[in-house]
PDB file of C-alpha atoms in Angstrom:
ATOM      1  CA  UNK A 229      92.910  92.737  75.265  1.00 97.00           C
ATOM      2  CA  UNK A 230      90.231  94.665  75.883  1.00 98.00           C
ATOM      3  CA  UNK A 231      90.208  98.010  78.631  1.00 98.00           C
ATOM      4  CA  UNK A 232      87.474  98.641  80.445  1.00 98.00           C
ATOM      5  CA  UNK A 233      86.134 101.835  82.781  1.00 98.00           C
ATOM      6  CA  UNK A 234      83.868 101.011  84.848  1.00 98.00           C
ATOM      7  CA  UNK A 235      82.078 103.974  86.293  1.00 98.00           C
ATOM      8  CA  UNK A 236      79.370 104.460  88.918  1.00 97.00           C
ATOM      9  CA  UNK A 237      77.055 106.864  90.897  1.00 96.00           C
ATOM     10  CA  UNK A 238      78.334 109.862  88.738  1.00 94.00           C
ATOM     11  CA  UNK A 239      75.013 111.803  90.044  1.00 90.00           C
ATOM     12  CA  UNK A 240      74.719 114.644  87.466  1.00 87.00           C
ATOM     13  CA  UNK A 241      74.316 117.483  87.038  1.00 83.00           C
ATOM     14  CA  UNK A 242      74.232 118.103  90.916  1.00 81.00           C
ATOM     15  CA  UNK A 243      78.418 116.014  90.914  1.00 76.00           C
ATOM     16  CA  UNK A 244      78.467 115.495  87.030  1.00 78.00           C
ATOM     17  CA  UNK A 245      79.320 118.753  85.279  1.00 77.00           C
ATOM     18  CA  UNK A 246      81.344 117.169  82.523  1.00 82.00           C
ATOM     19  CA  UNK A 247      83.936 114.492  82.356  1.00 85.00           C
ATOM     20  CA  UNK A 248      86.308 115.220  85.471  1.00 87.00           C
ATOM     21  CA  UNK A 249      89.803 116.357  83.976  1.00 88.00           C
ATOM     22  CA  UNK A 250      90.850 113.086  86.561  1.00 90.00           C
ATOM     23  CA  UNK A 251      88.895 110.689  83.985  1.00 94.00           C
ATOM     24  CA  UNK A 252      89.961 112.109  80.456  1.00 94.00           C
ATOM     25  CA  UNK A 253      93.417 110.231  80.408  1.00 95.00           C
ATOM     26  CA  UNK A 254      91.670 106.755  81.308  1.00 97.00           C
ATOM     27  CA  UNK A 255      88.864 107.830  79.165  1.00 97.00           C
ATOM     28  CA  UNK A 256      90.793 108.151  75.598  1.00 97.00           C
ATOM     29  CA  UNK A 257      92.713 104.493  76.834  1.00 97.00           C
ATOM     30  CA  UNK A 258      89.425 102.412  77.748  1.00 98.00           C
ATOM     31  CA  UNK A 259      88.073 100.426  74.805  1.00 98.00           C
ATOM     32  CA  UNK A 260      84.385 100.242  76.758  1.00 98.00           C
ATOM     33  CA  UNK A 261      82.996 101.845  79.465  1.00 98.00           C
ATOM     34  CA  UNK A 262      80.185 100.091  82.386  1.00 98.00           C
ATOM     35  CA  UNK A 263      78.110 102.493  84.161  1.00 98.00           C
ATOM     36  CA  UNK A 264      76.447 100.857  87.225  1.00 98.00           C
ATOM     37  CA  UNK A 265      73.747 103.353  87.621  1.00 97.00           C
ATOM     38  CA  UNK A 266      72.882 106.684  89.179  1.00 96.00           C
ATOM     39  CA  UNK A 267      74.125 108.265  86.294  1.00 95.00           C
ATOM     40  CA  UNK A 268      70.667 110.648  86.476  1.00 93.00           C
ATOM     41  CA  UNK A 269      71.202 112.398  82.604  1.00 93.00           C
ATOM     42  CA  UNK A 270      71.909 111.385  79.677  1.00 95.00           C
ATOM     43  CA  UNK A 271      74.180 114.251  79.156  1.00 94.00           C
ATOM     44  CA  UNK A 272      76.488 111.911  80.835  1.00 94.00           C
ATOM     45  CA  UNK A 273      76.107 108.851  78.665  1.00 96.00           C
ATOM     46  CA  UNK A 274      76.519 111.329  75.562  1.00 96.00           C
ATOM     47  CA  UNK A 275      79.680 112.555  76.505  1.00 95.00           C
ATOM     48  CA  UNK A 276      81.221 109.448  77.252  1.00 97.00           C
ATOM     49  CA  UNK A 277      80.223 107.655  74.279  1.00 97.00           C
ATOM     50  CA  UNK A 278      82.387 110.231  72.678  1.00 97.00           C
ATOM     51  CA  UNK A 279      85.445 107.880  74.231  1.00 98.00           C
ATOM     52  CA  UNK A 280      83.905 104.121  73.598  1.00 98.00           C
ATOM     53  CA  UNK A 281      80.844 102.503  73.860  1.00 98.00           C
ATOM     54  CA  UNK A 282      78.926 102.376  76.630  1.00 98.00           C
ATOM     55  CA  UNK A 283      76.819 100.208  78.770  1.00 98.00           C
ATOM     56  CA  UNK A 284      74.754 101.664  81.499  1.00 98.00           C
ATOM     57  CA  UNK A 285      72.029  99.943  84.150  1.00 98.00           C
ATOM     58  CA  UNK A 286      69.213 101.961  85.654  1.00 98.00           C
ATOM     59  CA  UNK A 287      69.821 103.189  89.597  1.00 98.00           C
ATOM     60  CA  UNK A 288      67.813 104.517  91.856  1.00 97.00           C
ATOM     61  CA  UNK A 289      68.395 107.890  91.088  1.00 96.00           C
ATOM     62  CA  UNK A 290      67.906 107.191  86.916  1.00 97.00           C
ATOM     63  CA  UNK A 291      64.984 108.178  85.365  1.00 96.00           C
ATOM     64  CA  UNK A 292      62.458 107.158  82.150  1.00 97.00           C
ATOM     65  CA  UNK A 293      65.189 109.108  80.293  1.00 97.00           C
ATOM     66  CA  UNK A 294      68.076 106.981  80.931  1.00 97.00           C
ATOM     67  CA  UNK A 295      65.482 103.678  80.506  1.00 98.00           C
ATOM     68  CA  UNK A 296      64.690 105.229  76.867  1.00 98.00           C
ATOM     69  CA  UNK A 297      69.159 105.764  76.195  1.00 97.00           C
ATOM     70  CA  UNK A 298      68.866 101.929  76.640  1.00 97.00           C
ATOM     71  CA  UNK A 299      69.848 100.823  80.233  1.00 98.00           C
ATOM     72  CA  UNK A 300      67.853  98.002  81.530  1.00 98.00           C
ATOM     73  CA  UNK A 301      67.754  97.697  85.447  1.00 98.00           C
ATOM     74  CA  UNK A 302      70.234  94.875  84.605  1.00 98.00           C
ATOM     75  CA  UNK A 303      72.181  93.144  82.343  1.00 98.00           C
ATOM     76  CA  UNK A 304      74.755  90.520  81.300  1.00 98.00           C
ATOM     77  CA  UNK A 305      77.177  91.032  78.930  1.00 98.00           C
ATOM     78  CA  UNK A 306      79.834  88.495  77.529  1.00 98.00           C
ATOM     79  CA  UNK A 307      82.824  90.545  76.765  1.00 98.00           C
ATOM     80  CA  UNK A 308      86.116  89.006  75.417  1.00 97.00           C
ATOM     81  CA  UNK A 309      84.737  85.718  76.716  1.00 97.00           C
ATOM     82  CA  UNK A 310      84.004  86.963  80.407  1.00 98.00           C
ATOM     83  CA  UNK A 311      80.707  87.274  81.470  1.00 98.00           C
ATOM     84  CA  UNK A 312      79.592  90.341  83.305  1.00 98.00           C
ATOM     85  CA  UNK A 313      76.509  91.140  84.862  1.00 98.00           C
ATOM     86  CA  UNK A 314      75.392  94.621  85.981  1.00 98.00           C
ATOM     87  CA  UNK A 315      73.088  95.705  88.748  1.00 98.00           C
ATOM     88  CA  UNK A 316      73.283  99.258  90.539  1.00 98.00           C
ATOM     89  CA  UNK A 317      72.033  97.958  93.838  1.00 98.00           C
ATOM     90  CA  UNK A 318      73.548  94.752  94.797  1.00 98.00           C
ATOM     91  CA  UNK A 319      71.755  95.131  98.198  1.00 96.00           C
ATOM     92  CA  UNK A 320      73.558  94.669 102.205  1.00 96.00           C
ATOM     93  CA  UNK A 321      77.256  93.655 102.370  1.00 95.00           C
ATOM     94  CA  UNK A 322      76.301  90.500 104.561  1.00 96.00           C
ATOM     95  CA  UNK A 323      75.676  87.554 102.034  1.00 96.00           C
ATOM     96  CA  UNK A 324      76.266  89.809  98.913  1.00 97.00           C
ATOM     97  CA  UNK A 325      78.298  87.564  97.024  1.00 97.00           C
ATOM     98  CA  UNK A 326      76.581  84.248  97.533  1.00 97.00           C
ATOM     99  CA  UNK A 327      73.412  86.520  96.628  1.00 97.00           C
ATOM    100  CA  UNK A 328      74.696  88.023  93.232  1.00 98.00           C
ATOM    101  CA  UNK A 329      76.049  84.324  92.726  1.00 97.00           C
ATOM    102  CA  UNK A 330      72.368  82.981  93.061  1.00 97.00           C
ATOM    103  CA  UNK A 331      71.268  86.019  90.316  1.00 98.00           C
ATOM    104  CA  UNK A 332      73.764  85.420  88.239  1.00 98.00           C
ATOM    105  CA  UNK A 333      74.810  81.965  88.162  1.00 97.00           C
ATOM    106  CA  UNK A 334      77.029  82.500  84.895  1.00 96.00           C
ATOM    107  CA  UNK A 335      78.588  85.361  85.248  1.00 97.00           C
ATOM    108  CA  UNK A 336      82.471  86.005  86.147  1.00 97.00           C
ATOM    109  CA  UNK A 337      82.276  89.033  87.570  1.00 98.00           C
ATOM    110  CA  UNK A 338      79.246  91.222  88.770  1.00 98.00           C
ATOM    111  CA  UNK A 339      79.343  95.300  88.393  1.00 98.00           C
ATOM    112  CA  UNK A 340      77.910  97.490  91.287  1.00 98.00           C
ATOM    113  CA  UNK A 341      77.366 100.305  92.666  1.00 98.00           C
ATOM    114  CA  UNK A 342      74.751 102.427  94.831  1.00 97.00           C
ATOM    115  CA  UNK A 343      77.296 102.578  98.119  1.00 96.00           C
ATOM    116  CA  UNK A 344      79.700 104.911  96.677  1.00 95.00           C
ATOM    117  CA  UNK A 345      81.977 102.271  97.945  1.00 96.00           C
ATOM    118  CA  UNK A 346      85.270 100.687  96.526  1.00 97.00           C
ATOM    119  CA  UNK A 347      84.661  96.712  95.897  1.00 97.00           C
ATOM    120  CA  UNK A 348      87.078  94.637  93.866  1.00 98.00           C
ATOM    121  CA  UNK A 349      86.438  91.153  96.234  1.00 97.00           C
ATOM    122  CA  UNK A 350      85.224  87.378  95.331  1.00 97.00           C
ATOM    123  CA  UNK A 351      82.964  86.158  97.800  1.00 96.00           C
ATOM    124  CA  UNK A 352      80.805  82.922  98.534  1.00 95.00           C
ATOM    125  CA  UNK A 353      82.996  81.836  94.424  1.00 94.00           C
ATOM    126  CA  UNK A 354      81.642  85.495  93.263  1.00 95.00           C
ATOM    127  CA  UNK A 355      84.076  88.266  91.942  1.00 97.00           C
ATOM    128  CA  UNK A 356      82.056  91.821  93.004  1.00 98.00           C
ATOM    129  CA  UNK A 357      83.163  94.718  91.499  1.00 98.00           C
ATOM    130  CA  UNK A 358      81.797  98.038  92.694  1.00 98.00           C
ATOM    131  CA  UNK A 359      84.085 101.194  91.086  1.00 98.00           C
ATOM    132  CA  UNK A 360      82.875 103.476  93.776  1.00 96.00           C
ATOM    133  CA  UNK A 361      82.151 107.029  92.350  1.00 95.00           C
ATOM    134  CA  UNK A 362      84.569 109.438  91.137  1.00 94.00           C
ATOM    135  CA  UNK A 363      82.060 112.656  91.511  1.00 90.00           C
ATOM    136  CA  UNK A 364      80.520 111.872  94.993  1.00 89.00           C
ATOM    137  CA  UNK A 365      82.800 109.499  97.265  1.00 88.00           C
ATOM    138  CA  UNK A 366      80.218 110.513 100.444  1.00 87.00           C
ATOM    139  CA  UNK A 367      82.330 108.652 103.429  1.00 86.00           C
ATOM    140  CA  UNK A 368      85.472 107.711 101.173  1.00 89.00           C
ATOM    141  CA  UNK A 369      88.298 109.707 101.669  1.00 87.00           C
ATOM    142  CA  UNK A 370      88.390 110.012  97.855  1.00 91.00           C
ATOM    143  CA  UNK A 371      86.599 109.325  94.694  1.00 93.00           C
ATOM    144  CA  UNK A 372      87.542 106.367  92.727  1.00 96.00           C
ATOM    145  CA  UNK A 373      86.834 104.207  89.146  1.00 97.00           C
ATOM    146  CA  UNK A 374      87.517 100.742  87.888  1.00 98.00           C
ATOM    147  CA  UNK A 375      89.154  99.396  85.095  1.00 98.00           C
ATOM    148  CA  UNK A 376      89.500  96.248  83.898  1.00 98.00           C
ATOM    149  CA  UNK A 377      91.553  94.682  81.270  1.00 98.00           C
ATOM    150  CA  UNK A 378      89.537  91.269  79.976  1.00 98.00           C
ATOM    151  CA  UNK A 379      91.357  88.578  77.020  1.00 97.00           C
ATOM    152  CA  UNK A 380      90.699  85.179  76.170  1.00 96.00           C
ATOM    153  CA  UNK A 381      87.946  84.503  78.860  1.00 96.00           C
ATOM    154  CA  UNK A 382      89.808  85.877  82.102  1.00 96.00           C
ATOM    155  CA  UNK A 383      90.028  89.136  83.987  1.00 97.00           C
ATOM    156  CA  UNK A 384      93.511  89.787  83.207  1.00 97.00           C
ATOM    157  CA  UNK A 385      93.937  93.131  85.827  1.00 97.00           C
ATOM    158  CA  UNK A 386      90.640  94.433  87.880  1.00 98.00           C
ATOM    159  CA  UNK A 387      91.977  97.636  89.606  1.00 98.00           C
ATOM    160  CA  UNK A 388      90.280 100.476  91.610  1.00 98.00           C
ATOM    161  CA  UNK A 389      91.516 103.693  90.783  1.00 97.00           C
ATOM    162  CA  UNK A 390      91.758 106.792  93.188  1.00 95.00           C
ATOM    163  CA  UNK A 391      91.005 110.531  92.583  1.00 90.00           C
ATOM    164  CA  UNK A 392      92.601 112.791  94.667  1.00 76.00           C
ATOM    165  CA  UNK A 393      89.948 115.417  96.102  1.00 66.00           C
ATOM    166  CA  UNK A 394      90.789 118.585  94.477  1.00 59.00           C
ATOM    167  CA  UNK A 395      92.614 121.046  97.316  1.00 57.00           C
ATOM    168  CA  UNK A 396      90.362 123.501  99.208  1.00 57.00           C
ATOM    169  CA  UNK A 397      90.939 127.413  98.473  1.00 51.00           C
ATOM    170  CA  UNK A 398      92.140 128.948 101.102  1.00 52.00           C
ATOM    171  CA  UNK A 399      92.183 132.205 102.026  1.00 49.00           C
ATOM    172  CA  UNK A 400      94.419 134.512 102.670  1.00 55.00           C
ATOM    173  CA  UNK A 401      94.880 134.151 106.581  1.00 54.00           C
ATOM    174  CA  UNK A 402      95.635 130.805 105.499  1.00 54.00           C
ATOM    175  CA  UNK A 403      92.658 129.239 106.526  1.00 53.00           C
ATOM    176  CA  UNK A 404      89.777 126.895 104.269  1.00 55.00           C
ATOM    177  CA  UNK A 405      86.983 128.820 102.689  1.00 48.00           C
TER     178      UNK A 405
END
């Protein structure tokens, strides 16, 4: 069985300061890690490489830097007999699935990201998979990451994980600073 993070829009340094103390536990359990993009330093590919390999696709935000660490603007992998594909930008929700279907006719599952979004869905035969972004959630209520657990040619478990928003300081009339 093979565990899988699957990360996204981790936007550093300006959100990315360092593996959030929320990822470490699923970090030292994950056999592999996806990063759909917007990672924007390497720093972050360094540090979690330090956990399990890592594979990582160019987004919008990602610069020659990333491109030289080694992530294409896509890619499919075959892992444990699944095949994934990765793309950060997966483009409008309308016809999404039938569209990644069309790009990647023979893959399982594709990878996202770009919205900041949660997306564990199949659409139009196509399983999309977009882990949101545990640094920078932007209109979710909280940050989030995927994980996956893949055997024998099926997605055994595809989950989206929530991060609790760390509480506000307050204080001390009781009020949010």
């Amino acid at each position: 069985m093979l565990k899988v993070l699957v990360l996204s829009d981790t936007h550093a340094p300006r959100r990315w300061r360092g593996v959030p103390e929320t990822l470490r536990k699923p970090l030292e359990h994950c056999d592999l890690i996806l990063h759909a993009g917007d990672v924007c330093t390497t720093d972050v590919l360094d540090e979690l490489t330090t956990f399990a390999p890592v594979h990582a696709v160019l987004g919008n935000n990602d610069g020659d830097d990333i491109a030289a660490w080694g992530a294409p603007l896509e890619q499919e992998l075959e892992l444990e007999g699944v095949r994934v594909a990765m793309i950060h930008i997966a483009g409008p929700k309308q016809g999404r699935g039938r569209r990644m279907g069309l790009q990647f006719p023979d893959s399982d599952m594709v990878v996202f990201g770009h919205s900041h979004t949660p997306v564990d869905m199949v659409e139009a035969g196509t399983h999309l998979f977009n882990p949101g972004s545990p640094t920078d959630p932007r209109r979710e209520p909280m940050g989030s990451y995927g994980w996956l657990e893949l055997d024998s040619g099926s997605v055994v478990s595809h989950r989206i994980h929530v991060i609790p928003r760390p509480p506000r300081a307050t204080s001390r009339t009781g009020t949010p600073s």
